[in-house]
PDB file of C-alpha atoms in Angstrom:
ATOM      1  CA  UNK A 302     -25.875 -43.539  59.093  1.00  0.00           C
ATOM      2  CA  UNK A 303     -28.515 -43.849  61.787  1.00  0.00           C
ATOM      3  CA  UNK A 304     -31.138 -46.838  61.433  1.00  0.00           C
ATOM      4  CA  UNK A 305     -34.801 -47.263  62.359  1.00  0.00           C
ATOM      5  CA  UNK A 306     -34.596 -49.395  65.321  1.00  0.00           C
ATOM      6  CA  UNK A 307     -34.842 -47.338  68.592  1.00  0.00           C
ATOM      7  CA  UNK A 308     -32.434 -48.924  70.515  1.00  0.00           C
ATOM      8  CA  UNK A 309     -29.872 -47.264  68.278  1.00  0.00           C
ATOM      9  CA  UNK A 310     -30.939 -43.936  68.428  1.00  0.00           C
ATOM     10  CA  UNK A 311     -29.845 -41.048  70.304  1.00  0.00           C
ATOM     11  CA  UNK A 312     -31.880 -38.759  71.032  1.00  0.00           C
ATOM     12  CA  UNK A 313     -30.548 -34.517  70.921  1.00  0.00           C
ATOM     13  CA  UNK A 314     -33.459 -31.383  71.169  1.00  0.00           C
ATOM     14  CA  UNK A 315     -30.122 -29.233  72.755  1.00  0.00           C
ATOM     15  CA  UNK A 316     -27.276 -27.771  71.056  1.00  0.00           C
ATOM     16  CA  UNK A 317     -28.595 -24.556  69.060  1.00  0.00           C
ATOM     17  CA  UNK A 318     -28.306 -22.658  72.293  1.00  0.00           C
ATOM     18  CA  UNK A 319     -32.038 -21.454  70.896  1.00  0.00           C
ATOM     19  CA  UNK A 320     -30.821 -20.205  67.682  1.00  0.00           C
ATOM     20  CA  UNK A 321     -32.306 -20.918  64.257  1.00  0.00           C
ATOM     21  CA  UNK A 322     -30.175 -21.564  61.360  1.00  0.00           C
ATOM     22  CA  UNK A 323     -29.018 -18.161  59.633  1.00  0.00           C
ATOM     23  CA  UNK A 324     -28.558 -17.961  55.948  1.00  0.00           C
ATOM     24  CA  UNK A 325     -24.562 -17.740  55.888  1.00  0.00           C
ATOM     25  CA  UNK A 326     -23.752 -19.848  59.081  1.00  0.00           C
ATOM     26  CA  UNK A 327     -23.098 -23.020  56.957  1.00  0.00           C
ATOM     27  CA  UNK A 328     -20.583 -21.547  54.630  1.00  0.00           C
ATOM     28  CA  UNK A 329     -19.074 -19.145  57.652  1.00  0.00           C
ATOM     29  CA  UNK A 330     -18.849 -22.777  59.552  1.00  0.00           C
ATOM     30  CA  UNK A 331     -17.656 -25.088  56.623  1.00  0.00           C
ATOM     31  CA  UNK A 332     -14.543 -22.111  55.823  1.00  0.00           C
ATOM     32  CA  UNK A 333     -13.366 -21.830  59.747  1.00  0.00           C
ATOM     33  CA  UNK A 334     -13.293 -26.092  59.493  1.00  0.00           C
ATOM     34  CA  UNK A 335     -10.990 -26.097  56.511  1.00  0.00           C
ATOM     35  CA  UNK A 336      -9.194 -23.927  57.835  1.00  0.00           C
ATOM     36  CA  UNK A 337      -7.913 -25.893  60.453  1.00  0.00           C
ATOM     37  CA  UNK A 338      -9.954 -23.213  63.114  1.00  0.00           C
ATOM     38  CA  UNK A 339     -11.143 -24.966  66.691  1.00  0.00           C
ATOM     39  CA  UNK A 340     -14.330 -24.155  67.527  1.00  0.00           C
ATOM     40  CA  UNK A 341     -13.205 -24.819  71.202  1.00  0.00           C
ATOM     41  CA  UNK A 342     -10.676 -22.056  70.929  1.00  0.00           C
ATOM     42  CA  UNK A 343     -11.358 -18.475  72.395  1.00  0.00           C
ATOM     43  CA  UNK A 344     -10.214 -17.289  68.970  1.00  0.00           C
ATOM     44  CA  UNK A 345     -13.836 -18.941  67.694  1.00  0.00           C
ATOM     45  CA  UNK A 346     -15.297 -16.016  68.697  1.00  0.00           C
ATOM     46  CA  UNK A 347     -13.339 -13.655  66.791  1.00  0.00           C
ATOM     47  CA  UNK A 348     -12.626 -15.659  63.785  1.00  0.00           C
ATOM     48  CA  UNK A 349     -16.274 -16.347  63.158  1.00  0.00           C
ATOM     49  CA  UNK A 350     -17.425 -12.426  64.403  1.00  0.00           C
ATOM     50  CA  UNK A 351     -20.258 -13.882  66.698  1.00  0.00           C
ATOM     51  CA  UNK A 352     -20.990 -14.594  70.267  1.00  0.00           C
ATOM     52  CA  UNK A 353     -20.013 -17.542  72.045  1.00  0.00           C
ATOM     53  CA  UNK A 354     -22.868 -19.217  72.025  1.00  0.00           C
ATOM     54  CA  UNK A 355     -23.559 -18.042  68.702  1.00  0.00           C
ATOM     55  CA  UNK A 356     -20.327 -20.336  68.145  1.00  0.00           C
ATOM     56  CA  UNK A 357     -21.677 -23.531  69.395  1.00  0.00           C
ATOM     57  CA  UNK A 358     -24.827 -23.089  67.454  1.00  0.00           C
ATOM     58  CA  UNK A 359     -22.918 -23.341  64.183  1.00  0.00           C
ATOM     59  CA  UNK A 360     -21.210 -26.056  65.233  1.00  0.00           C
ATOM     60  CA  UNK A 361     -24.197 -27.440  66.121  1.00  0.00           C
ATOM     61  CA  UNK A 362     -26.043 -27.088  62.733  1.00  0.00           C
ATOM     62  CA  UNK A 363     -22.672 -27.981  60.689  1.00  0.00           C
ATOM     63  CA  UNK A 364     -23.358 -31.174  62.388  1.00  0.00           C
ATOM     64  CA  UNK A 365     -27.295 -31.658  61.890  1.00  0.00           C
ATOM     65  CA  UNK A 366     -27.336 -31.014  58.039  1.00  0.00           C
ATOM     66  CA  UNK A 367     -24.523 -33.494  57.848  1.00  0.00           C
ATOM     67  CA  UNK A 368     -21.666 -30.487  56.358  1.00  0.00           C
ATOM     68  CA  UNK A 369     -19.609 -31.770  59.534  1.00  0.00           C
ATOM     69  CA  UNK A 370     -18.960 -34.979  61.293  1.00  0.00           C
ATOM     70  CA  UNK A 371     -16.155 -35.927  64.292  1.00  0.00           C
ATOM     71  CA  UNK A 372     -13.587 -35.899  61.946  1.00  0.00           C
ATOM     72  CA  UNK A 373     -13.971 -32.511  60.283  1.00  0.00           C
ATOM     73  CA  UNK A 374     -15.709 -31.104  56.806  1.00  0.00           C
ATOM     74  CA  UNK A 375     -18.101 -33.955  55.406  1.00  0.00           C
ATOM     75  CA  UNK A 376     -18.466 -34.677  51.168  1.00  0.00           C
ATOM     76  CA  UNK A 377     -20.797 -32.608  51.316  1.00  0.00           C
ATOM     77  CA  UNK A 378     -19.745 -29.628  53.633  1.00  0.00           C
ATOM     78  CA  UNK A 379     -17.259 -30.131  50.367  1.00  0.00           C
ATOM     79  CA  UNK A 380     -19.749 -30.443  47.497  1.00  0.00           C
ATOM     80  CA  UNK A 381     -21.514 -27.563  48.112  1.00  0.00           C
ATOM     81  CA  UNK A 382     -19.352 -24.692  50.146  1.00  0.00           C
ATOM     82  CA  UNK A 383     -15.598 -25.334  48.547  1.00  0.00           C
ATOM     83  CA  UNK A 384     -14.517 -21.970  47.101  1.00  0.00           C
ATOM     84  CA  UNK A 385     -12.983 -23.602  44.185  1.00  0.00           C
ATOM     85  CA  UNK A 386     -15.577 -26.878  43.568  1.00  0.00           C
ATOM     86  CA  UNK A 387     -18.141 -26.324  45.527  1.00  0.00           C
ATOM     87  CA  UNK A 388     -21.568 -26.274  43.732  1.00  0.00           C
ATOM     88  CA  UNK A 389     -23.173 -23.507  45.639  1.00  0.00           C
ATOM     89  CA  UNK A 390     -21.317 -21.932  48.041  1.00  0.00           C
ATOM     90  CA  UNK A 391     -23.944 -19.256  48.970  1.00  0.00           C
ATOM     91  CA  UNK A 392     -27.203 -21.686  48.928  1.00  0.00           C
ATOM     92  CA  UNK A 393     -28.407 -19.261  45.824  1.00  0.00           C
ATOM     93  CA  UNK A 394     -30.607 -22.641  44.406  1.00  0.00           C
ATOM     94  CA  UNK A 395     -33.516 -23.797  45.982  1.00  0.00           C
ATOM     95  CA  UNK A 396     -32.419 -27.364  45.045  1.00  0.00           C
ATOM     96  CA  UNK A 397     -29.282 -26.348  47.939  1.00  0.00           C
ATOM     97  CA  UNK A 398     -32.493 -26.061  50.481  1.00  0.00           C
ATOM     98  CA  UNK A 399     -34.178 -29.264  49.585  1.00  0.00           C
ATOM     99  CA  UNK A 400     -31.237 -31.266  49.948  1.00  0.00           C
ATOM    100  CA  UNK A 401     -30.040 -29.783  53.567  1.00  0.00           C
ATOM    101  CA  UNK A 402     -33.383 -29.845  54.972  1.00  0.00           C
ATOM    102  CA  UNK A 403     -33.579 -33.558  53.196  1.00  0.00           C
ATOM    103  CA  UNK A 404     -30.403 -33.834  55.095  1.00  0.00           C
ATOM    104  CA  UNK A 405     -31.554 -32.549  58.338  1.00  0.00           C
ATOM    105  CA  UNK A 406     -34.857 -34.945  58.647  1.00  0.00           C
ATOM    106  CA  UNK A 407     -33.008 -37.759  57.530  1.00  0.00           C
ATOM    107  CA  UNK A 408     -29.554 -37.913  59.143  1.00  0.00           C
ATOM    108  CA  UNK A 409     -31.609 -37.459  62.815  1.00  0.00           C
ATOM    109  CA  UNK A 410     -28.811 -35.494  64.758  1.00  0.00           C
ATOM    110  CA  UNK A 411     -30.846 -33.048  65.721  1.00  0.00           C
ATOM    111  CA  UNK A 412     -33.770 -35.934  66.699  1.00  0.00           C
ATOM    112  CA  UNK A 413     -37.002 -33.067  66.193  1.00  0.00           C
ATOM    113  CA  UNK A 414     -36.666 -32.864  62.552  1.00  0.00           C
ATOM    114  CA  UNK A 415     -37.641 -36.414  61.969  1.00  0.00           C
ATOM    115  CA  UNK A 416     -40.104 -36.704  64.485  1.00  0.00           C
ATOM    116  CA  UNK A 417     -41.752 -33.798  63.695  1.00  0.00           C
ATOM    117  CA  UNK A 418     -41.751 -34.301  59.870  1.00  0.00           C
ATOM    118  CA  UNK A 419     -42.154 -38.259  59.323  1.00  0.00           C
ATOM    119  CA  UNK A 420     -44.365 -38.599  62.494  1.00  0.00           C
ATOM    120  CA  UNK A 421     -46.446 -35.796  63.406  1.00  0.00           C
ATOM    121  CA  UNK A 422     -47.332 -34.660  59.914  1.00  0.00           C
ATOM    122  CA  UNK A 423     -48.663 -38.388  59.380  1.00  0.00           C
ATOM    123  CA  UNK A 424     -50.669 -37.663  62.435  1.00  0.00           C
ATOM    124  CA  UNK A 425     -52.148 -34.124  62.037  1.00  0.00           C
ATOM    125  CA  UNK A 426     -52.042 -31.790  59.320  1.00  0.00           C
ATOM    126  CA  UNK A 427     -52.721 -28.672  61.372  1.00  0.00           C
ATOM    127  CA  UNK A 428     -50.774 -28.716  65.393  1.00  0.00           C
ATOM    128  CA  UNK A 429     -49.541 -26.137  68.355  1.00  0.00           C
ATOM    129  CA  UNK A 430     -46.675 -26.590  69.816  1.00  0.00           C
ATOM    130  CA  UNK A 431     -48.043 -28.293  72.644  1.00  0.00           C
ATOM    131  CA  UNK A 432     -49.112 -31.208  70.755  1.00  0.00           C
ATOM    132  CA  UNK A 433     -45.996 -31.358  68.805  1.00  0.00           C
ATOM    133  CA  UNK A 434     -44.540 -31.685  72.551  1.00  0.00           C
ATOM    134  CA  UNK A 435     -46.930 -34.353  73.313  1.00  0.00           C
ATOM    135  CA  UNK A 436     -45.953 -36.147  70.384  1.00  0.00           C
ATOM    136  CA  UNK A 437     -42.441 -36.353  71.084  1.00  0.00           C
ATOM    137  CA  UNK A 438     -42.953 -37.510  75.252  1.00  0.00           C
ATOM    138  CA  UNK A 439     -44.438 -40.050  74.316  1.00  0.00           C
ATOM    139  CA  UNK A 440     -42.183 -41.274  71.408  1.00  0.00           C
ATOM    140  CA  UNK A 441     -39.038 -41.213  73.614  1.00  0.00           C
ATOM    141  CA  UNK A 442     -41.180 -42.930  76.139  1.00  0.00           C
ATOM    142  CA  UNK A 443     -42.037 -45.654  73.567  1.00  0.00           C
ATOM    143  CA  UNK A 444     -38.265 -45.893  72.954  1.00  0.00           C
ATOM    144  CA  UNK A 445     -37.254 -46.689  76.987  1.00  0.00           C
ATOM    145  CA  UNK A 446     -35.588 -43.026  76.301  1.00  0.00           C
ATOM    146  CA  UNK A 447     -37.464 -41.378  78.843  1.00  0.00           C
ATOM    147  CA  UNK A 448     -33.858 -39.631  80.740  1.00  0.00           C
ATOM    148  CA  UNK A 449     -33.897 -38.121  76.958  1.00  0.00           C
ATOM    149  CA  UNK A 450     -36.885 -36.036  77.897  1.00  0.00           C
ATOM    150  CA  UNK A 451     -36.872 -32.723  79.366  1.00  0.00           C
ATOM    151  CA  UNK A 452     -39.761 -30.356  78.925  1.00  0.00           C
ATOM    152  CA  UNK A 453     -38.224 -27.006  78.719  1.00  0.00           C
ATOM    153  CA  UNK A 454     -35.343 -28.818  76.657  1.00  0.00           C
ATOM    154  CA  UNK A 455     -38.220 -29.678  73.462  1.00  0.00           C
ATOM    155  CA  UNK A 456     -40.306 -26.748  74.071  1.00  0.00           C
ATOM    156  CA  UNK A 457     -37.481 -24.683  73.176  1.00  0.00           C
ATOM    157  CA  UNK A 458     -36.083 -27.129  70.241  1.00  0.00           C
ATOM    158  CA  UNK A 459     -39.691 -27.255  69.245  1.00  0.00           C
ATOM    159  CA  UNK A 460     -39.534 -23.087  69.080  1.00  0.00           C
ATOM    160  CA  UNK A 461     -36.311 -23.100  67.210  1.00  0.00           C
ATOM    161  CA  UNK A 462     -37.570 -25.524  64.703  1.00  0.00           C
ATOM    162  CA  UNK A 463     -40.619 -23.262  64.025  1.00  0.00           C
ATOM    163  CA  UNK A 464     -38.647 -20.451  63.539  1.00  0.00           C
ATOM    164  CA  UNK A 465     -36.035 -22.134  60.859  1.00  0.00           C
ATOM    165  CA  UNK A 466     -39.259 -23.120  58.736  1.00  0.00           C
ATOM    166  CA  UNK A 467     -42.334 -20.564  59.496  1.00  0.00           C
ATOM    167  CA  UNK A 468     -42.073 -16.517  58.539  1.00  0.00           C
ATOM    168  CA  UNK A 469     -43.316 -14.638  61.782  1.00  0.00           C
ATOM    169  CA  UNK A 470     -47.071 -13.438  61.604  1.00  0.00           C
ATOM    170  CA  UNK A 471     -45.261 -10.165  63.339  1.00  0.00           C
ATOM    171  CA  UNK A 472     -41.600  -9.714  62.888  1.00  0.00           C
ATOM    172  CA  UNK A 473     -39.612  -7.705  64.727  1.00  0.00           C
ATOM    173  CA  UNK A 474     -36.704  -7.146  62.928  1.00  0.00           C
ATOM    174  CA  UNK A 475     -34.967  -8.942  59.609  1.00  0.00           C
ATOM    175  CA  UNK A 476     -33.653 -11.483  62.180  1.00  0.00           C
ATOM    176  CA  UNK A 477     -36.857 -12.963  61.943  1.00  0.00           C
ATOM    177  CA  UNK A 478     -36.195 -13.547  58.283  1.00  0.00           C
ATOM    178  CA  UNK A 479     -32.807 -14.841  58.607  1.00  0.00           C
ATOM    179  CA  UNK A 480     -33.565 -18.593  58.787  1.00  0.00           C
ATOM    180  CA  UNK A 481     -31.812 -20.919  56.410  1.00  0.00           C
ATOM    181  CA  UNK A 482     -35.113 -22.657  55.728  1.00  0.00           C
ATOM    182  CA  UNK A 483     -37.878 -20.132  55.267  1.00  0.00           C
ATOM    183  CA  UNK A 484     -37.985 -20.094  51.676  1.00  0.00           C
ATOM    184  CA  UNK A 485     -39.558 -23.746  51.549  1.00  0.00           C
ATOM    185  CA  UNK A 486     -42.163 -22.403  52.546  1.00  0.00           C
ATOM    186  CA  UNK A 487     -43.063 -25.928  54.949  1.00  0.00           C
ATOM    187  CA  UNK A 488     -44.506 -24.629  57.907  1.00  0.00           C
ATOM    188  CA  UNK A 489     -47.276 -21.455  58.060  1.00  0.00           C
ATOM    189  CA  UNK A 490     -49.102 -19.879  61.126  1.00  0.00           C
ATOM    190  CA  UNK A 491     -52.480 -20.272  60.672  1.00  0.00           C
ATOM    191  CA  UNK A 492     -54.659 -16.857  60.899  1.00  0.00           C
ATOM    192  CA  UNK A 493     -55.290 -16.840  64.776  1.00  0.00           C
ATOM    193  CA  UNK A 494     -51.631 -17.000  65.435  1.00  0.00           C
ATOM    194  CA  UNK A 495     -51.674 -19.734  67.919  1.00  0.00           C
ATOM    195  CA  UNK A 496     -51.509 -22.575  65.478  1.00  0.00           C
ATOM    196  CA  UNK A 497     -49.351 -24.145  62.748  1.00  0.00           C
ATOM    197  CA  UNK A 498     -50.250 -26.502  59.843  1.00  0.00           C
ATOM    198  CA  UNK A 499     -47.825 -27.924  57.007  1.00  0.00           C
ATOM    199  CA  UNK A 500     -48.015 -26.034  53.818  1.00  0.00           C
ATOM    200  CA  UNK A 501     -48.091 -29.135  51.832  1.00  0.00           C
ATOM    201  CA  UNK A 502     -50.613 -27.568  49.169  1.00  0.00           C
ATOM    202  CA  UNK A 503     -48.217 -24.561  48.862  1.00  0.00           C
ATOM    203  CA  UNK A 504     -45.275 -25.233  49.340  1.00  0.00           C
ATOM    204  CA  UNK A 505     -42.400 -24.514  47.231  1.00  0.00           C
ATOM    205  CA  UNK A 506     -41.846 -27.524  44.251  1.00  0.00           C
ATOM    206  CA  UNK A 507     -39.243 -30.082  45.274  1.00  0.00           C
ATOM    207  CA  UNK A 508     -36.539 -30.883  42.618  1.00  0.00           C
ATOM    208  CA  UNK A 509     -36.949 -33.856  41.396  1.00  0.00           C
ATOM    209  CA  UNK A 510     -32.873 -35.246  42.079  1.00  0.00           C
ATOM    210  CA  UNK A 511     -33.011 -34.400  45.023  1.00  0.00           C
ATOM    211  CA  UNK A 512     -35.735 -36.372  45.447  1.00  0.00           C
ATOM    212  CA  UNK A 513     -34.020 -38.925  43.866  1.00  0.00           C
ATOM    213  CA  UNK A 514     -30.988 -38.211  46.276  1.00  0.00           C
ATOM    214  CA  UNK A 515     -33.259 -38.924  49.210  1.00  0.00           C
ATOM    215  CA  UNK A 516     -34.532 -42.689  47.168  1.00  0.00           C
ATOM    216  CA  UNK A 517     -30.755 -43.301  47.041  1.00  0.00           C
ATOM    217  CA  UNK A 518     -30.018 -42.268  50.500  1.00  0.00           C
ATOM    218  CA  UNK A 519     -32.984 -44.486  51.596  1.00  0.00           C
ATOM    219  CA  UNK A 520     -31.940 -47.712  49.585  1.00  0.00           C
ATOM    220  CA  UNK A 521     -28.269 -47.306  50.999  1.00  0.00           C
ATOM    221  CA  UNK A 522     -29.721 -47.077  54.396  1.00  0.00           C
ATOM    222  CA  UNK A 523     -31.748 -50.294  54.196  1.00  0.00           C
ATOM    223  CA  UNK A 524     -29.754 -52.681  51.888  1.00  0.00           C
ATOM    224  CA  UNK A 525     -32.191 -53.112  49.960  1.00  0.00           C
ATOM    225  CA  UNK A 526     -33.249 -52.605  46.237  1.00  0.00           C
ATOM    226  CA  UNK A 527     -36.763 -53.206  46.049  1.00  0.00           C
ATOM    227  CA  UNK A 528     -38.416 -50.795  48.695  1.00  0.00           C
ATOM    228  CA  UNK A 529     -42.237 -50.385  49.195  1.00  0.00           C
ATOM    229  CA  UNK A 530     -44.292 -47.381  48.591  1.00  0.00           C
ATOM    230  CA  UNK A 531     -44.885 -46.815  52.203  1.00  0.00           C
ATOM    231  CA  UNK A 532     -41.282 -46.872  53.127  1.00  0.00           C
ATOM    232  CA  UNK A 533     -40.818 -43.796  50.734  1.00  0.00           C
ATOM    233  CA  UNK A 534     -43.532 -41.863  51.367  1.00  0.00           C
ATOM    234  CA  UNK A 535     -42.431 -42.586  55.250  1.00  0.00           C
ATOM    235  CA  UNK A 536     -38.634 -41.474  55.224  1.00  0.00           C
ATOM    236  CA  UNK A 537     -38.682 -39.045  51.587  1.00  0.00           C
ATOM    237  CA  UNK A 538     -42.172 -37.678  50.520  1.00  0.00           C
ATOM    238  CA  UNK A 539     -43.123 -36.616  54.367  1.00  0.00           C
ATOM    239  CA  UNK A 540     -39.419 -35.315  55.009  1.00  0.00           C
ATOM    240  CA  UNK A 541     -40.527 -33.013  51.546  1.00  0.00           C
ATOM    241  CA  UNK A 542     -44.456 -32.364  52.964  1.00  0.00           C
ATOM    242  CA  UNK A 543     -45.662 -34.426  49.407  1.00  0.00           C
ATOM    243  CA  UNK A 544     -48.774 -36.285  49.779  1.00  0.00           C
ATOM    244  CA  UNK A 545     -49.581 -39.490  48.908  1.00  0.00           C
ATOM    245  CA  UNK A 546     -50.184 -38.426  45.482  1.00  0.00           C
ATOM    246  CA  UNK A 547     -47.683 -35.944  44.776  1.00  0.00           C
ATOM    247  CA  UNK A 548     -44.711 -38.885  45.833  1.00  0.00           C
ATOM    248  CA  UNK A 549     -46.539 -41.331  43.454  1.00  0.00           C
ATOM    249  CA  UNK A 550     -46.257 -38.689  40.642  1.00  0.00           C
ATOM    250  CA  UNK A 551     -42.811 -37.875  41.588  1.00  0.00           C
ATOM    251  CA  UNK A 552     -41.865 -42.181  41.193  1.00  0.00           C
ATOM    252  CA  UNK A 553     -43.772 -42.274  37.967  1.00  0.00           C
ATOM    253  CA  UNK A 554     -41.690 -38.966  36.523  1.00  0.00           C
ATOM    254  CA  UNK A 555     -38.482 -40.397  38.181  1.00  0.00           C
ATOM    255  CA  UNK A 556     -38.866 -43.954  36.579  1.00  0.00           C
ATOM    256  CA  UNK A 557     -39.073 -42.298  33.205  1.00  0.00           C
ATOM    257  CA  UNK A 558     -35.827 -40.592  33.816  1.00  0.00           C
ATOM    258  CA  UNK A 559     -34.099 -42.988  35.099  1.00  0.00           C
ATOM    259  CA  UNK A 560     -35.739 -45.836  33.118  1.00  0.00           C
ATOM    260  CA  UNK A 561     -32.673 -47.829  32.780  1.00  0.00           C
ATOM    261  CA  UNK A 562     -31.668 -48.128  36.488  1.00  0.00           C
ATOM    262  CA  UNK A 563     -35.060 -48.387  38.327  1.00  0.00           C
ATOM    263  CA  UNK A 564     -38.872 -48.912  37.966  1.00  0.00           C
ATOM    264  CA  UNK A 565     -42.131 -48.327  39.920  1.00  0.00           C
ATOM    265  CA  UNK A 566     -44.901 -50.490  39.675  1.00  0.00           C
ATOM    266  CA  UNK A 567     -48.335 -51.248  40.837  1.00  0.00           C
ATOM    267  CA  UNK A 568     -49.446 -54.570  40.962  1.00  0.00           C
ATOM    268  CA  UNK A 569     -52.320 -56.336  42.976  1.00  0.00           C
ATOM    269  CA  UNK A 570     -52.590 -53.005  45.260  1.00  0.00           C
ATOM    270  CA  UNK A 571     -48.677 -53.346  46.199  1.00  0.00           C
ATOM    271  CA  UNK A 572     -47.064 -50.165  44.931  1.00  0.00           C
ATOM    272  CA  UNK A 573     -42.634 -50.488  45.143  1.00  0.00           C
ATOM    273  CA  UNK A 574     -39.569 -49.245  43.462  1.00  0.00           C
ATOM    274  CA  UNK A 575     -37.062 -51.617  42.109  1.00  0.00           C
ATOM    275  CA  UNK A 576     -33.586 -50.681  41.368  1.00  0.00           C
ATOM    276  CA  UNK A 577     -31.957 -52.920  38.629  1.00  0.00           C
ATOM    277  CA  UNK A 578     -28.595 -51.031  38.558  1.00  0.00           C
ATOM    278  CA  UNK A 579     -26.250 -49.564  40.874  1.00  0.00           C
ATOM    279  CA  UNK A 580     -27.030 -45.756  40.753  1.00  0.00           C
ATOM    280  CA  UNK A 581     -24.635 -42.610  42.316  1.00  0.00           C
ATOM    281  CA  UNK A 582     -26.281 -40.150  44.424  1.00  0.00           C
ATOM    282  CA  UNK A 583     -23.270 -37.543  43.966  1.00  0.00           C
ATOM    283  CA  UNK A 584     -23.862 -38.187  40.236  1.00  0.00           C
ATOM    284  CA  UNK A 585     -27.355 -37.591  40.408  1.00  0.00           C
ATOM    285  CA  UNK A 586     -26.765 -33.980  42.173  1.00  0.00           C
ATOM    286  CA  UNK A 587     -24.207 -33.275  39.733  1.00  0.00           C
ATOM    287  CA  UNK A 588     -26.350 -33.754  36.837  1.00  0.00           C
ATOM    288  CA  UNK A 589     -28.805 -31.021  38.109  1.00  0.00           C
ATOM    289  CA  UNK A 590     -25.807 -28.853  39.387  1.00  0.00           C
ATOM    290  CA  UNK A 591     -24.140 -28.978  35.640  1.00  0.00           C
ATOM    291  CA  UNK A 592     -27.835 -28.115  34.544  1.00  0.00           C
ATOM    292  CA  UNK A 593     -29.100 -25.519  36.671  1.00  0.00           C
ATOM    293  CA  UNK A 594     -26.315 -23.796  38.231  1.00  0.00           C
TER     294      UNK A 594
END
């Protein structure tokens, strides 16, 4: 799992071949890797009934919500899209969302999603692509990454992004309402049609373990298991638009759920979550799953 120190990171805004996400591409994906398919072959084309570059855009997003790695169909590629097992094969829940897009800001393979979500939306409520651009020069200038950089490169990941997360003031077709990530309901156009701003008022509600998935995924990824307010709201309750407030809520209702394995606390203006037990993120999701679905 990728860390927070710069020097580790690689940095990826190609890959999609400008494509959004479409509804159906992570299932279509997940069943051509279990079934032994190459997505190098000519037969890709065929087998998955796109283009070619249509081809190496699912592969692309298999690998960016984490349903892939180099060695084939991940646990949760698994979890979720296994005829037999899987949870939700067709993404029918909105929990299913949540925890890809979770996936997608936190895992970093495709580098935008975390910038965009855990840095500019700290920065600016309301942006235009431009500054979103702006935002990420200079980061991978910051980082010594500037060979990373190309300008046509992020203005088109930036365009993709926007279109996986934002309903089109104008649409053209249904195309424009294909996007896996729409129904979130993150990212609106603002009335002129120029400008963006994160729906974090309106946005759809976030499940609460998922959230939790996210805490678990965050402890796992630091080592440790007493981790401060401001490291959440940082890596989870941005990556799920939440305010300040709403995250705090969401640690209060999760620490009465899961009273016997963690607690939040406020003490001399230091808010952190302790964990005082080993928890189980896949458990976690399969509680809801059993519950819900």
């Amino acid at each position: 799992m990728s860390t927070n120190n710069s020097k580790d990171k690689k940095y990826t805004f190609s890959g999609h071949e400008s494509f959004p996400c479409k509804t159906l591409w992570l299932k279509k994906g997940y069943d051509f890797l279990v079934k032994g398919k190459d997505f190098n072959s000519p037969e890709a084309v065929i087998d998955l009934g796109v283009g070619k570059n249509m081809v190496a855009s699912i592969r692309f997003w298999l690998k960016a919500f984490g349903v892939m790695d180099a060695d084939g169909a991940t646990w949760l590629g698994h979890y979720l899209f296994d005829d037999a097992k899987g949870k939700d094969c067709y993404m029918e829940d909105l929990a299913t969302l949540w925890l890809l897009h979770f996936h997608l800001v936190f895992l970093r393979e495709a580098t935008l999603y975390n910038m965009f979500f855990c840095g500019v939306q700290r920065e600016r409520s309301q942006f235009e692509r431009e500054q979103v651009q702006t935002y990420v020069k200079l980061k991978v200038a910051e980082a010594g990454k500037q060979y990373a950089y190309n300008d046509n490169t992020v203005k088109k990941d930036i365009g993709v992004l926007l279109q996986n997360y934002a309903l089109p003031r104008k649409s053209q077709s249904n195309e424009d309402f294909s996007s896996l990530l729409i129904d979130l309901d993150l990212i609106r156009q603002n009335a002129t049609g120029k400008g963006y701003y994160f729906n974090a008022e309106g946005k759809r509600k976030v499940t609460p373990e998922v959230f939790m998935y996210g805490l678990l995924m965050l402890k796992e990824q630091t080592g440790d298991s007493t981790i401060s307010f401001e490291t959440i709201q940082d890596q989870v309750g941005l990556a799920f638009c939440m305010t300040d407030h709403e995250a705090v809520q969401m640690l209060k209702q999760l620490a009465t759920t899961y009273g016997g394995s963690m607690s939040y606390n406020e003490v001399a203006g230091i808010r952190q979550v302790q964990f005082t037990k080993d928890m189980d993120y896949k458990q976690v999701l399969d509680d809801y799953y059993e519950a819900h679905v």
